[in-house]
Tab-separated table of C-alpha atoms in Angstrom:
chain	number	residue	atom	x	y	z
A	778	LEU	CA	-31.611	-7.693	-14.732
A	779	THR	CA	-29.682	-8.236	-17.881
A	780	CYS	CA	-26.599	-10.437	-17.821
A	781	THR	CA	-24.382	-7.398	-18.395
A	782	VAL	CA	-25.869	-5.458	-15.465
A	783	ALA	CA	-25.685	-8.509	-13.208
A	784	ALA	CA	-22.058	-9.093	-14.191
A	785	SER	CA	-21.224	-5.431	-13.513
A	786	LEU	CA	-22.845	-5.598	-10.081
A	787	MET	CA	-20.968	-8.791	-9.226
A	788	ALA	CA	-17.675	-7.267	-10.387
A	789	ALA	CA	-18.259	-4.137	-8.284
A	790	TYR	CA	-19.144	-6.276	-5.261
A	791	GLU	CA	-16.049	-8.420	-5.758
A	792	ASP	CA	-13.812	-5.331	-6.103
A	793	GLU	CA	-15.147	-3.934	-2.828
A	794	ARG	CA	-14.717	-7.286	-1.104
A	795	LEU	CA	-11.116	-7.577	-2.323
A	796	LYS	CA	-10.346	-4.018	-1.164
A	797	GLU	CA	-11.792	-4.839	2.246
A	798	LEU	CA	-9.766	-8.045	2.500
A	799	ALA	CA	-6.548	-6.239	1.488
A	800	GLU	CA	-7.147	-3.632	4.186
A	801	ARG	CA	-7.881	-6.323	6.788
A	802	LEU	CA	-4.703	-8.198	5.832
A	803	ARG	CA	-2.611	-5.021	6.117
A	804	SER	CA	-4.186	-4.169	9.466
A	805	TRP	CA	-3.654	-7.696	10.747
A	806	LEU	CA	0.005	-7.715	9.696
A	807	LEU	CA	0.703	-4.516	11.626
A	808	SER	CA	-1.667	-4.773	14.584
A	809	ASP	CA	-0.832	-5.978	18.067
A	810	GLU	CA	-3.724	-8.412	17.737
A	811	GLY	CA	-2.135	-9.825	14.596
A	812	PHE	CA	1.398	-10.359	13.368
A	813	GLY	CA	2.520	-6.943	14.629
A	814	SER	CA	2.881	-8.291	18.150
A	815	TYR	CA	5.313	-10.953	16.932
A	816	LEU	CA	7.246	-8.367	14.893
A	817	GLU	CA	7.701	-6.146	17.924
A	818	THR	CA	8.828	-9.033	20.118
A	819	PHE	CA	11.135	-10.430	17.438
A	820	PHE	CA	12.950	-7.133	16.907
A	821	ARG	CA	13.138	-6.350	20.611
A	822	GLU	CA	14.601	-9.778	21.467
A	823	ASN	CA	17.102	-9.712	18.589
A	824	SER	CA	17.960	-6.029	18.334
A	825	ASN	CA	21.591	-6.566	19.333
A	826	TYR	CA	22.112	-8.571	16.120
A	827	PHE	CA	20.596	-5.908	13.898
A	828	ASP	CA	22.540	-2.806	14.872
A	829	ASP	CA	24.864	-3.400	11.945
A	830	TYR	CA	25.735	-6.438	9.880
A	831	GLN	CA	28.508	-8.546	11.349
A	832	GLU	CA	29.942	-11.460	9.407
A	833	GLU	CA	30.486	-13.512	12.569
A	834	HIS	CA	26.704	-13.558	13.108
A	835	ALA	CA	25.942	-14.831	9.588
A	836	LEU	CA	24.840	-18.270	10.824
A	837	HIS	CA	22.691	-16.659	13.490
A	838	TYR	CA	21.040	-14.411	10.885
A	839	THR	CA	20.187	-17.524	8.877
A	840	ALA	CA	18.632	-19.173	11.941
A	841	LEU	CA	16.695	-15.997	12.801
A	842	HIS	CA	15.392	-15.797	9.250
A	843	LYS	CA	14.311	-19.419	9.296
A	844	ASP	CA	12.360	-18.852	12.524
A	845	PHE	CA	10.896	-15.572	11.270
A	846	ALA	CA	9.835	-17.028	7.912
A	847	ALA	CA	8.252	-20.085	9.536
A	848	LYS	CA	6.294	-17.894	11.961
A	849	LEU	CA	5.185	-15.531	9.193
A	850	GLU	CA	4.017	-18.391	7.008
A	851	GLU	CA	2.206	-20.028	9.931
A	852	GLU	CA	0.489	-16.784	10.874
A	853	VAL	CA	-0.546	-15.924	7.304
A	854	GLN	CA	-1.965	-19.430	6.884
A	855	GLY	CA	-3.867	-18.938	10.150
A	856	TRP	CA	-5.240	-15.589	8.984
A	857	LEU	CA	-6.351	-17.122	5.705
A	858	ALA	CA	-8.070	-19.963	7.561
A	859	ASP	CA	-9.784	-17.513	9.949
A	860	GLU	CA	-11.058	-15.570	6.943
A	861	GLY	CA	-12.144	-18.746	5.141
A	862	LEU	CA	-9.611	-18.110	2.383
A	863	ARG	CA	-6.947	-20.114	0.519
A	864	ASN	CA	-3.471	-19.255	-0.796
A	865	GLU	CA	-4.994	-18.619	-4.221
A	866	ASP	CA	-7.298	-16.036	-2.643
A	867	LEU	CA	-4.293	-14.238	-1.155
A	868	GLU	CA	-2.756	-13.906	-4.615
A	869	ILE	CA	-6.034	-12.497	-5.975
A	870	ILE	CA	-6.321	-10.029	-3.078
A	871	LEU	CA	-2.784	-8.764	-3.631
A	872	GLN	CA	-3.210	-8.506	-7.399
A	873	ALA	CA	-6.475	-6.591	-6.978
A	874	ALA	CA	-4.815	-4.173	-4.542
A	875	ARG	CA	-1.946	-3.586	-6.990
A	876	GLU	CA	-4.426	-2.746	-9.734
A	877	GLN	CA	-6.358	-0.204	-7.677
A	878	GLU	CA	-6.173	3.374	-8.800
A	879	THR	CA	-5.668	4.817	-5.340
A	880	GLU	CA	-2.226	5.315	-3.877
A	881	GLU	CA	-3.434	3.925	-0.538
A	882	ALA	CA	-4.438	0.592	-2.095
A	883	ARG	CA	-1.108	0.283	-3.893
A	884	GLU	CA	0.740	1.104	-0.654
A	885	GLU	CA	-1.228	-1.623	1.124
A	886	ALA	CA	-0.212	-4.133	-1.542
A	887	ASP	CA	3.412	-2.963	-1.373
A	888	MET	CA	3.459	-3.365	2.398
A	889	VAL	CA	2.001	-6.869	2.225
A	890	ASP	CA	4.433	-7.768	-0.567
A	891	LEU	CA	7.280	-6.514	1.604
A	892	MET	CA	6.169	-8.799	4.425
A	893	LEU	CA	5.854	-11.756	2.095
A	894	GLU	CA	9.265	-11.028	0.585
A	895	ALA	CA	10.603	-11.721	4.063
A	896	LEU	CA	10.335	-15.394	3.180
A	897	ASP	CA	13.375	-14.882	0.927
A	898	TYR	CA	16.552	-14.651	3.050
A	899	GLN	CA	18.431	-12.171	0.869
A	900	LYS	CA	15.520	-9.745	0.699
A	901	TRP	CA	14.835	-10.207	4.415
A	902	ILE	CA	18.404	-9.437	5.487
A	903	GLU	CA	18.504	-6.357	3.240
A	904	HIS	CA	15.254	-5.026	4.729
A	905	ILE	CA	16.335	-5.746	8.293
A	906	PHE	CA	19.429	-3.597	8.003
A	907	ARG	CA	17.550	-0.774	6.267
A	908	LEU	CA	15.103	-0.490	9.190
């Protein structure tokens, strides 16, 4: 094989691998076997705070966000470890998904980005009350 052909084959393999990892991450985030179970429990247990924003609960919202963000970060780190990946790999997976030409791949990246934006309180609180 020429270097160009070998490089093309490696690039195609890597693209497919990144697509597969992006899909697995999205599935894990939403599945009951993954983070989805925590999401369901979190919203069920705290639903009375999320009916509509109330200033008197502002400190409680901050505490809920802190707990949610810590759990999300812990779970994502666990998923990465289970997959044999690092934080840098997560960035590459998300970037590759954003660059895909299919709408489905871009939606997967958007969904994962949305979850990761939950680490920022202001974005999290805005999303919570839009749900």
